[in-house]
């Protein structure tokens, strides 16, 4: 699966998912909010590095539509009907992996911001001596993408592969 992030003005971005399994998905706007690391890219990097199989992107790779809608209107109607009848919504996804993804994003972004001089301190109870090895690895992955994203012009793209 390929995930393409297209930079918009300010901290906005669009995300498109190209996958082998499931309906073709329509691109959607991301929540934005960070000038260096789009929120959905954080989840992607966390899930890959931590080996979270059924987080946001593992679900998409497995054929679930997640927060996306099928591009084909007929497929969109079918997906909407399934969600209503089967409860196939964000609450029925494997919660443990989604919670783990959110927790790791919440832990790693502040460490990255502190190390890059965008924050004055690490969030308690973390100290420079108590950053877990997994968080260190994820922060390193953030470094691989942050400067490229920040320097990118509006309309530029960044592609990652699951």
GROMACS .gro file of N, CA and C in nm:
model
  486
    1UNK      N    1   0.085  -0.117   0.000
    1UNK     CA    2   0.000   0.000   0.000
    1UNK      C    3   0.090   0.123   0.000
    2UNK      N    4   0.053   0.219  -0.084
    2UNK     CA    5   0.122   0.348  -0.087
    2UNK      C    6   0.030   0.455  -0.030
    3UNK      N    7   0.087   0.543   0.051
    3UNK     CA    8   0.012   0.653   0.108
    3UNK      C    9   0.081   0.781   0.063
    4UNK      N   10   0.004   0.870  -0.001
    4UNK     CA   11   0.058   0.993  -0.056
    4UNK      C   12   0.003   1.112   0.021
    5UNK      N   13   0.093   1.190   0.078
    5UNK     CA   14   0.058   1.312   0.150
    5UNK      C   15   0.087   1.429   0.057
    6UNK      N   16  -0.011   1.513   0.033
    6UNK     CA   17   0.006   1.632  -0.051
    6UNK      C   18  -0.008   1.754   0.038
    7UNK      N   19   0.095   1.837   0.038
    7UNK     CA   20   0.098   1.953   0.126
    7UNK      C   21   0.003   2.061   0.077
    8UNK      N   22  -0.075   2.114   0.171
    8UNK     CA   23  -0.164   2.225   0.143
    8UNK      C   24  -0.111   2.352   0.207
    9UNK      N   25  -0.186   2.459   0.203
    9UNK     CA   26  -0.141   2.583   0.268
    9UNK      C   27  -0.141   2.570   0.420
   10UNK      N   28  -0.050   2.640   0.486
   10UNK     CA   29  -0.041   2.633   0.632
   10UNK      C   30  -0.002   2.494   0.676
   11UNK      N   31  -0.080   2.437   0.765
   11UNK     CA   32  -0.051   2.301   0.812
   11UNK      C   33  -0.149   2.199   0.754
   12UNK      N   34  -0.222   2.238   0.651
   12UNK     CA   35  -0.320   2.145   0.592
   12UNK      C   36  -0.251   2.049   0.496
   13UNK      N   37  -0.317   1.937   0.470
   13UNK     CA   38  -0.266   1.839   0.375
   13UNK      C   39  -0.380   1.749   0.330
   14UNK      N   40  -0.356   1.682   0.219
   14UNK     CA   41  -0.449   1.581   0.169
   14UNK      C   42  -0.377   1.448   0.175
   15UNK      N   43  -0.452   1.343   0.199
   15UNK     CA   44  -0.394   1.210   0.206
   15UNK      C   45  -0.470   1.118   0.110
   16UNK      N   46  -0.394   1.043   0.031
   16UNK     CA   47  -0.452   0.946  -0.063
   16UNK      C   48  -0.388   0.810  -0.036
   17UNK      N   49  -0.471   0.707  -0.036
   17UNK     CA   50  -0.425   0.571  -0.010
   17UNK      C   51  -0.446   0.489  -0.136
   18UNK      N   52  -0.340   0.424  -0.180
   18UNK     CA   53  -0.344   0.336  -0.298
   18UNK      C   54  -0.310   0.196  -0.248
   19UNK      N   55  -0.408   0.107  -0.252
   19UNK     CA   56  -0.389  -0.024  -0.193
   19UNK      C   57  -0.432  -0.135  -0.287
   20UNK      N   58  -0.390  -0.257  -0.253
   20UNK     CA   59  -0.420  -0.374  -0.334
   20UNK      C   60  -0.552  -0.439  -0.293
   21UNK      N   61  -0.593  -0.422  -0.167
   21UNK     CA   62  -0.711  -0.489  -0.113
   21UNK      C   63  -0.818  -0.387  -0.078
   22UNK      N   64  -0.940  -0.413  -0.118
   22UNK     CA   65  -1.051  -0.325  -0.084
   22UNK      C   66  -1.081  -0.226  -0.195
   23UNK      N   67  -1.186  -0.150  -0.173
   23UNK     CA   68  -1.230  -0.051  -0.271
   23UNK      C   69  -1.126   0.059  -0.287
   24UNK      N   70  -1.123   0.120  -0.406
   24UNK     CA   71  -1.039   0.237  -0.428
   24UNK      C   72  -1.094   0.350  -0.342
   25UNK      N   73  -1.007   0.415  -0.268
   25UNK     CA   74  -1.050   0.517  -0.174
   25UNK      C   75  -1.032   0.658  -0.229
   26UNK      N   76  -1.128   0.743  -0.199
   26UNK     CA   77  -1.117   0.885  -0.237
   26UNK      C   78  -1.019   0.953  -0.142
   27UNK      N   79  -0.938   1.045  -0.192
   27UNK     CA   80  -0.849   1.119  -0.102
   27UNK      C   81  -0.932   1.199  -0.002
   28UNK      N   82  -0.871   1.231   0.111
   28UNK     CA   83  -0.939   1.314   0.210
   28UNK      C   84  -0.840   1.414   0.269
   29UNK      N   85  -0.894   1.518   0.328
   29UNK     CA   86  -0.810   1.617   0.395
   29UNK      C   87  -0.770   1.563   0.531
   30UNK      N   88  -0.644   1.590   0.568
   30UNK     CA   89  -0.595   1.551   0.700
   30UNK      C   90  -0.626   1.659   0.801
   31UNK      N   91  -0.614   1.626   0.930
   31UNK     CA   92  -0.646   1.724   1.033
   31UNK      C   93  -0.545   1.838   1.045
   32UNK      N   94  -0.429   1.825   0.982
   32UNK     CA   95  -0.330   1.934   0.988
   32UNK      C   96  -0.277   1.954   1.129
   33UNK      N   97  -0.241   2.079   1.158
   33UNK     CA   98  -0.203   2.113   1.293
   33UNK      C   99  -0.056   2.120   1.324
   34UNK      N  100   0.032   2.066   1.240
   34UNK     CA  101   0.175   2.069   1.271
   34UNK      C  102   0.254   2.106   1.146
   35UNK      N  103   0.344   2.203   1.155
   35UNK     CA  104   0.418   2.246   1.036
   35UNK      C  105   0.526   2.149   0.989
   36UNK      N  106   0.565   2.053   1.072
   36UNK     CA  107   0.672   1.960   1.035
   36UNK      C  108   0.624   1.818   1.011
   37UNK      N  109   0.521   1.777   1.079
   37UNK     CA  110   0.480   1.637   1.074
   37UNK      C  111   0.327   1.626   1.070
   38UNK      N  112   0.271   1.596   0.952
   38UNK     CA  113   0.126   1.578   0.943
   38UNK      C  114   0.080   1.468   1.039
   39UNK      N  115  -0.033   1.488   1.102
   39UNK     CA  116  -0.084   1.395   1.202
   39UNK      C  117  -0.092   1.251   1.149
   40UNK      N  118  -0.145   1.234   1.030
   40UNK     CA  119  -0.158   1.099   0.975
   40UNK      C  120  -0.023   1.036   0.945
   41UNK      N  121   0.077   1.116   0.909
   41UNK     CA  122   0.212   1.064   0.889
   41UNK      C  123   0.269   1.014   1.022
   42UNK      N  124   0.240   1.085   1.131
   42UNK     CA  125   0.283   1.039   1.263
   42UNK      C  126   0.229   0.899   1.290
   43UNK      N  127   0.099   0.879   1.264
   43UNK     CA  128   0.040   0.747   1.286
   43UNK      C  129   0.105   0.642   1.198
   44UNK      N  130   0.128   0.676   1.072
   44UNK     CA  131   0.190   0.581   0.982
   44UNK      C  132   0.326   0.538   1.036
   45UNK      N  133   0.411   0.635   1.071
   45UNK     CA  134   0.547   0.605   1.118
   45UNK      C  135   0.546   0.528   1.249
   46UNK      N  136   0.458   0.566   1.341
   46UNK     CA  137   0.446   0.496   1.469
   46UNK      C  138   0.405   0.351   1.445
   47UNK      N  139   0.306   0.329   1.362
   47UNK     CA  140   0.255   0.194   1.340
   47UNK      C  141   0.358   0.105   1.270
   48UNK      N  142   0.433   0.160   1.176
   48UNK     CA  143   0.537   0.082   1.109
   48UNK      C  144   0.649   0.048   1.208
   49UNK      N  145   0.700   0.148   1.277
   49UNK     CA  146   0.815   0.126   1.366
   49UNK      C  147   0.779   0.039   1.486
   50UNK      N  148   0.658   0.054   1.540
   50UNK     CA  149   0.617  -0.025   1.657
   50UNK      C  150   0.557  -0.160   1.619
   51UNK      N  151   0.538  -0.184   1.490
   51UNK     CA  152   0.480  -0.311   1.447
   51UNK      C  153   0.336  -0.327   1.490
   52UNK      N  154   0.259  -0.220   1.477
   52UNK     CA  155   0.117  -0.225   1.514
   52UNK      C  156   0.038  -0.271   1.390
   53UNK      N  157  -0.010  -0.396   1.392
   53UNK     CA  158  -0.067  -0.452   1.269
   53UNK      C  159  -0.206  -0.402   1.232
   54UNK      N  160  -0.289  -0.360   1.330
   54UNK     CA  161  -0.427  -0.323   1.299
   54UNK      C  162  -0.460  -0.182   1.348
   55UNK      N  163  -0.361  -0.093   1.338
   55UNK     CA  164  -0.386   0.047   1.366
   55UNK      C  165  -0.454   0.111   1.246
   56UNK      N  166  -0.446   0.239   1.235
   56UNK     CA  167  -0.511   0.314   1.127
   56UNK      C  168  -0.471   0.258   0.991
   57UNK      N  169  -0.342   0.240   0.967
   57UNK     CA  170  -0.295   0.201   0.834
   57UNK      C  171  -0.298   0.051   0.811
   58UNK      N  172  -0.281  -0.030   0.913
   58UNK     CA  173  -0.296  -0.174   0.899
   58UNK      C  174  -0.439  -0.209   0.859
   59UNK      N  175  -0.534  -0.137   0.917
   59UNK     CA  176  -0.675  -0.158   0.883
   59UNK      C  177  -0.698  -0.126   0.735
   60UNK      N  178  -0.642  -0.014   0.691
   60UNK     CA  179  -0.659   0.025   0.550
   60UNK      C  180  -0.596  -0.078   0.457
   61UNK      N  181  -0.476  -0.124   0.492
   61UNK     CA  182  -0.407  -0.224   0.408
   61UNK      C  183  -0.485  -0.353   0.400
   62UNK      N  184  -0.560  -0.385   0.507
   62UNK     CA  185  -0.639  -0.508   0.510
   62UNK      C  186  -0.772  -0.496   0.437
   63UNK      N  187  -0.803  -0.376   0.387
   63UNK     CA  188  -0.927  -0.359   0.310
   63UNK      C  189  -1.035  -0.279   0.379
   64UNK      N  190  -1.016  -0.244   0.507
   64UNK     CA  191  -1.114  -0.160   0.577
   64UNK      C  192  -1.103  -0.019   0.521
   65UNK      N  193  -1.213   0.053   0.518
   65UNK     CA  194  -1.211   0.190   0.466
   65UNK      C  195  -1.170   0.293   0.570
   66UNK      N  196  -1.175   0.256   0.696
   66UNK     CA  197  -1.134   0.348   0.802
   66UNK      C  198  -1.207   0.481   0.792
   67UNK      N  199  -1.130   0.589   0.794
   67UNK     CA  200  -1.187   0.724   0.787
   67UNK      C  201  -1.204   0.772   0.643
   68UNK      N  202  -1.184   0.684   0.548
   68UNK     CA  203  -1.196   0.718   0.406
   68UNK      C  204  -1.329   0.668   0.352
   69UNK      N  205  -1.363   0.721   0.235
   69UNK     CA  206  -1.481   0.674   0.163
   69UNK      C  207  -1.436   0.617   0.029
   70UNK      N  208  -1.503   0.511  -0.018
   70UNK     CA  209  -1.471   0.462  -0.152
   70UNK      C  210  -1.491   0.572  -0.257
   71UNK      N  211  -1.404   0.572  -0.357
   71UNK     CA  212  -1.413   0.673  -0.464
   71UNK      C  213  -1.535   0.650  -0.551
   72UNK      N  214  -1.571   0.524  -0.574
   72UNK     CA  215  -1.687   0.489  -0.657
   72UNK      C  216  -1.816   0.512  -0.577
   73UNK      N  217  -1.908   0.595  -0.627
   73UNK     CA  218  -2.033   0.622  -0.554
   73UNK      C  219  -2.112   0.495  -0.520
   74UNK      N  220  -2.112   0.396  -0.608
   74UNK     CA  221  -2.184   0.271  -0.578
   74UNK      C  222  -2.119   0.198  -0.461
   75UNK      N  223  -1.985   0.194  -0.459
   75UNK     CA  224  -1.914   0.132  -0.348
   75UNK      C  225  -1.936   0.211  -0.219
   76UNK      N  226  -1.943   0.343  -0.231
   76UNK     CA  227  -1.966   0.429  -0.114
   76UNK      C  228  -2.103   0.398  -0.052
   77UNK      N  229  -2.204   0.378  -0.137
   77UNK     CA  230  -2.338   0.345  -0.089
   77UNK      C  231  -2.337   0.211  -0.016
   78UNK      N  232  -2.269   0.112  -0.074
   78UNK     CA  233  -2.259  -0.020  -0.011
   78UNK      C  234  -2.187  -0.010   0.123
   79UNK      N  235  -2.078   0.064   0.126
   79UNK     CA  236  -2.000   0.079   0.251
   79UNK      C  237  -2.083   0.148   0.357
   80UNK      N  238  -2.159   0.248   0.318
   80UNK     CA  239  -2.243   0.321   0.412
   80UNK      C  240  -2.352   0.229   0.468
   81UNK      N  241  -2.409   0.147   0.382
   81UNK     CA  242  -2.512   0.052   0.425
   81UNK      C  243  -2.453  -0.049   0.523
   82UNK      N  244  -2.332  -0.100   0.492
   82UNK     CA  245  -2.266  -0.196   0.583
   82UNK      C  246  -2.238  -0.133   0.718
   83UNK      N  247  -2.194  -0.008   0.718
   83UNK     CA  248  -2.166   0.059   0.846
   83UNK      C  249  -2.291   0.071   0.931
   84UNK      N  250  -2.403   0.100   0.868
   84UNK     CA  251  -2.528   0.116   0.942
   84UNK      C  252  -2.580  -0.017   0.995
   85UNK      N  253  -2.567  -0.124   0.915
   85UNK     CA  254  -2.625  -0.252   0.955
   85UNK      C  255  -2.531  -0.334   1.042
   86UNK      N  256  -2.402  -0.322   1.022
   86UNK     CA  257  -2.307  -0.404   1.098
   86UNK      C  258  -2.234  -0.326   1.206
   87UNK      N  259  -2.259  -0.197   1.215
   87UNK     CA  260  -2.183  -0.120   1.312
   87UNK      C  261  -2.038  -0.106   1.272
   88UNK      N  262  -2.010  -0.115   1.142
   88UNK     CA  263  -1.873  -0.106   1.090
   88UNK      C  264  -1.829   0.039   1.091
   89UNK      N  265  -1.789   0.087   1.206
   89UNK     CA  266  -1.744   0.225   1.218
   89UNK      C  267  -1.616   0.231   1.299
   90UNK      N  268  -1.571   0.350   1.330
   90UNK     CA  269  -1.444   0.366   1.401
   90UNK      C  270  -1.444   0.293   1.535
   91UNK      N  271  -1.562   0.275   1.597
   91UNK     CA  272  -1.567   0.211   1.727
   91UNK      C  273  -1.556   0.059   1.719
   92UNK      N  274  -1.575   0.000   1.602
   92UNK     CA  275  -1.569  -0.145   1.591
   92UNK      C  276  -1.432  -0.193   1.546
   93UNK      N  277  -1.342  -0.104   1.515
   93UNK     CA  278  -1.208  -0.146   1.475
   93UNK      C  279  -1.132  -0.200   1.595
   94UNK      N  280  -1.029  -0.280   1.573
   94UNK     CA  281  -0.952  -0.332   1.685
   94UNK      C  282  -0.898  -0.217   1.772
   95UNK      N  283  -0.962  -0.200   1.885
   95UNK     CA  284  -0.935  -0.084   1.968
   95UNK      C  285  -0.795  -0.083   2.027
   96UNK      N  286  -0.743  -0.198   2.065
   96UNK     CA  287  -0.612  -0.201   2.131
   96UNK      C  288  -0.504  -0.142   2.041
   97UNK      N  289  -0.503  -0.177   1.914
   97UNK     CA  290  -0.402  -0.124   1.822
   97UNK      C  291  -0.421   0.025   1.797
   98UNK      N  292  -0.546   0.069   1.787
   98UNK     CA  293  -0.572   0.211   1.767
   98UNK      C  294  -0.531   0.292   1.890
   99UNK      N  295  -0.561   0.238   2.008
   99UNK     CA  296  -0.523   0.306   2.131
   99UNK      C  297  -0.371   0.312   2.142
  100UNK      N  298  -0.304   0.204   2.110
  100UNK     CA  299  -0.156   0.201   2.115
  100UNK      C  300  -0.097   0.304   2.019
  101UNK      N  301  -0.152   0.314   1.900
  101UNK     CA  302  -0.105   0.412   1.803
  101UNK      C  303  -0.121   0.553   1.858
  102UNK      N  304  -0.237   0.584   1.913
  102UNK     CA  305  -0.261   0.718   1.970
  102UNK      C  306  -0.166   0.746   2.086
  103UNK      N  307  -0.148   0.646   2.174
  103UNK     CA  308  -0.057   0.665   2.288
  103UNK      C  309   0.084   0.696   2.242
  104UNK      N  310   0.131   0.620   2.143
  104UNK     CA  311   0.269   0.641   2.096
  104UNK      C  312   0.285   0.775   2.025
  105UNK      N  313   0.186   0.817   1.949
  105UNK     CA  314   0.193   0.950   1.887
  105UNK      C  315   0.200   1.054   1.999
  106UNK      N  316   0.118   1.037   2.103
  106UNK     CA  317   0.116   1.131   2.214
  106UNK      C  318   0.247   1.135   2.292
  107UNK      N  319   0.320   1.025   2.294
  107UNK     CA  320   0.450   1.020   2.363
  107UNK      C  321   0.564   1.070   2.277
  108UNK      N  322   0.561   1.035   2.149
  108UNK     CA  323   0.678   1.060   2.065
  108UNK      C  324   0.685   1.201   2.009
  109UNK      N  325   0.573   1.259   1.972
  109UNK     CA  326   0.578   1.394   1.916
  109UNK      C  327   0.637   1.494   2.015
  110UNK      N  328   0.599   1.494   2.144
  110UNK     CA  329   0.661   1.588   2.237
  110UNK      C  330   0.812   1.567   2.253
  111UNK      N  331   0.857   1.441   2.246
  111UNK     CA  332   1.002   1.414   2.255
  111UNK      C  333   1.071   1.473   2.133
  112UNK      N  334   1.014   1.450   2.014
  112UNK     CA  335   1.073   1.506   1.892
  112UNK      C  336   1.077   1.658   1.900
  113UNK      N  337   0.967   1.720   1.941
  113UNK     CA  338   0.960   1.867   1.951
  113UNK      C  339   1.065   1.920   2.050
  114UNK      N  340   1.082   1.853   2.161
  114UNK     CA  341   1.182   1.895   2.261
  114UNK      C  342   1.323   1.886   2.202
  115UNK      N  343   1.352   1.775   2.139
  115UNK     CA  344   1.487   1.756   2.082
  115UNK      C  345   1.516   1.854   1.970
  116UNK      N  346   1.415   1.895   1.898
  116UNK     CA  347   1.434   1.988   1.787
  116UNK      C  348   1.421   2.134   1.830
  117UNK      N  349   1.400   2.159   1.958
  117UNK     CA  350   1.392   2.295   2.009
  117UNK      C  351   1.257   2.361   1.991
  118UNK      N  352   1.153   2.283   1.964
  118UNK     CA  353   1.018   2.337   1.948
  118UNK      C  354   0.938   2.330   2.078
  119UNK      N  355   0.995   2.270   2.183
  119UNK     CA  356   0.931   2.263   2.315
  119UNK      C  357   1.039   2.283   2.420
  120UNK      N  358   1.001   2.339   2.532
  120UNK     CA  359   1.099   2.370   2.638
  120UNK      C  360   1.133   2.250   2.727
  121UNK      N  361   1.041   2.156   2.737
  121UNK     CA  362   1.064   2.043   2.828
  121UNK      C  363   0.992   1.919   2.777
  122UNK      N  364   1.037   1.804   2.825
  122UNK     CA  365   0.968   1.679   2.797
  122UNK      C  366   0.844   1.671   2.886
  123UNK      N  367   0.740   1.603   2.838
  123UNK     CA  368   0.621   1.589   2.922
  123UNK      C  369   0.650   1.497   3.041
  124UNK      N  370   0.603   1.536   3.160
  124UNK     CA  371   0.623   1.448   3.276
  124UNK      C  372   0.553   1.316   3.254
  125UNK      N  373   0.600   1.208   3.305
  125UNK     CA  374   0.716   1.192   3.392
  125UNK      C  375   0.845   1.167   3.315
  126UNK      N  376   0.846   1.183   3.184
  126UNK     CA  377   0.963   1.152   3.103
  126UNK      C  378   1.076   1.251   3.129
  127UNK      N  379   1.198   1.197   3.129
  127UNK     CA  380   1.318   1.281   3.135
  127UNK      C  381   1.410   1.234   3.023
  128UNK      N  382   1.515   1.309   2.997
  128UNK     CA  383   1.609   1.272   2.891
  128UNK      C  384   1.667   1.133   2.914
  129UNK      N  385   1.674   1.090   3.040
  129UNK     CA  386   1.731   0.959   3.074
  129UNK      C  387   1.628   0.845   3.072
  130UNK      N  388   1.501   0.879   3.060
  130UNK     CA  389   1.398   0.774   3.069
  130UNK      C  390   1.317   0.756   2.941
  131UNK      N  391   1.367   0.806   2.830
  131UNK     CA  392   1.295   0.788   2.703
  131UNK      C  393   1.311   0.642   2.659
  132UNK      N  394   1.199   0.569   2.645
  132UNK     CA  395   1.208   0.427   2.607
  132UNK      C  396   1.272   0.409   2.469
  133UNK      N  397   1.341   0.295   2.447
  133UNK     CA  398   1.407   0.270   2.319
  133UNK      C  399   1.311   0.278   2.199
  134UNK      N  400   1.189   0.228   2.214
  134UNK     CA  401   1.092   0.236   2.103
  134UNK      C  402   1.064   0.382   2.068
  135UNK      N  403   1.047   0.466   2.168
  135UNK     CA  404   1.023   0.609   2.143
  135UNK      C  405   1.143   0.670   2.071
  136UNK      N  406   1.263   0.631   2.110
  136UNK     CA  407   1.385   0.680   2.043
  136UNK      C  408   1.384   0.645   1.894
  137UNK      N  409   1.348   0.520   1.865
  137UNK     CA  410   1.345   0.476   1.724
  137UNK      C  411   1.240   0.554   1.644
  138UNK      N  412   1.124   0.574   1.705
  138UNK     CA  413   1.017   0.646   1.635
  138UNK      C  414   1.057   0.791   1.612
  139UNK      N  415   1.116   0.855   1.712
  139UNK     CA  416   1.162   0.993   1.698
  139UNK      C  417   1.264   1.002   1.584
  140UNK      N  418   1.349   0.902   1.571
  140UNK     CA  419   1.443   0.899   1.458
  140UNK      C  420   1.371   0.893   1.324
  141UNK      N  421   1.262   0.817   1.318
  141UNK     CA  422   1.182   0.812   1.194
  141UNK      C  423   1.120   0.947   1.164
  142UNK      N  424   1.076   1.018   1.268
  142UNK     CA  425   1.021   1.152   1.248
  142UNK      C  426   1.126   1.242   1.184
  143UNK      N  427   1.249   1.231   1.232
  143UNK     CA  428   1.357   1.312   1.176
  143UNK      C  429   1.378   1.285   1.027
  144UNK      N  430   1.353   1.161   0.984
  144UNK     CA  431   1.369   1.125   0.843
  144UNK      C  432   1.275   1.204   0.751
  145UNK      N  433   1.162   1.249   0.804
  145UNK     CA  434   1.059   1.313   0.721
  145UNK      C  435   1.032   1.460   0.752
  146UNK      N  436   1.058   1.504   0.873
  146UNK     CA  437   1.014   1.636   0.918
  146UNK      C  438   1.070   1.751   0.835
  147UNK      N  439   1.199   1.755   0.813
  147UNK     CA  440   1.257   1.867   0.739
  147UNK      C  441   1.213   1.869   0.593
  148UNK      N  442   1.202   1.750   0.534
  148UNK     CA  443   1.153   1.744   0.395
  148UNK      C  444   1.012   1.801   0.386
  149UNK      N  445   0.924   1.761   0.479
  149UNK     CA  446   0.787   1.809   0.476
  149UNK      C  447   0.782   1.960   0.497
  150UNK      N  448   0.856   2.008   0.594
  150UNK     CA  449   0.853   2.150   0.628
  150UNK      C  450   0.901   2.237   0.511
  151UNK      N  451   1.004   2.189   0.439
  151UNK     CA  452   1.061   2.266   0.328
  151UNK      C  453   0.979   2.254   0.199
  152UNK      N  454   0.890   2.159   0.194
  152UNK     CA  455   0.813   2.132   0.072
  152UNK      C  456   0.718   2.248   0.039
  153UNK      N  457   0.707   2.276  -0.089
  153UNK     CA  458   0.612   2.377  -0.137
  153UNK      C  459   0.470   2.322  -0.133
  154UNK      N  460   0.372   2.410  -0.126
  154UNK     CA  461   0.232   2.370  -0.134
  154UNK      C  462   0.213   2.293  -0.265
  155UNK      N  463   0.148   2.179  -0.257
  155UNK     CA  464   0.127   2.093  -0.374
  155UNK      C  465   0.230   1.982  -0.386
  156UNK      N  466   0.339   1.991  -0.309
  156UNK     CA  467   0.440   1.886  -0.310
  156UNK      C  468   0.386   1.761  -0.243
  157UNK      N  469   0.446   1.646  -0.277
  157UNK     CA  470   0.398   1.520  -0.221
  157UNK      C  471   0.510   1.443  -0.153
  158UNK      N  472   0.469   1.363  -0.058
  158UNK     CA  473   0.556   1.270   0.013
  158UNK      C  474   0.485   1.136   0.011
  159UNK      N  475   0.552   1.032  -0.035
  159UNK     CA  476   0.491   0.899  -0.045
  159UNK      C  477   0.561   0.803   0.047
  160UNK      N  478   0.483   0.727   0.124
  160UNK     CA  479   0.536   0.623   0.210
  160UNK      C  480   0.468   0.492   0.174
  161UNK      N  481   0.538   0.381   0.201
  161UNK     CA  482   0.488   0.250   0.163
  161UNK      C  483   0.470   0.164   0.285
  162UNK      N  484   0.353   0.100   0.295
  162UNK     CA  485   0.323   0.009   0.407
  162UNK      C  486   0.370  -0.130   0.372
   0.00000   0.00000   0.00000
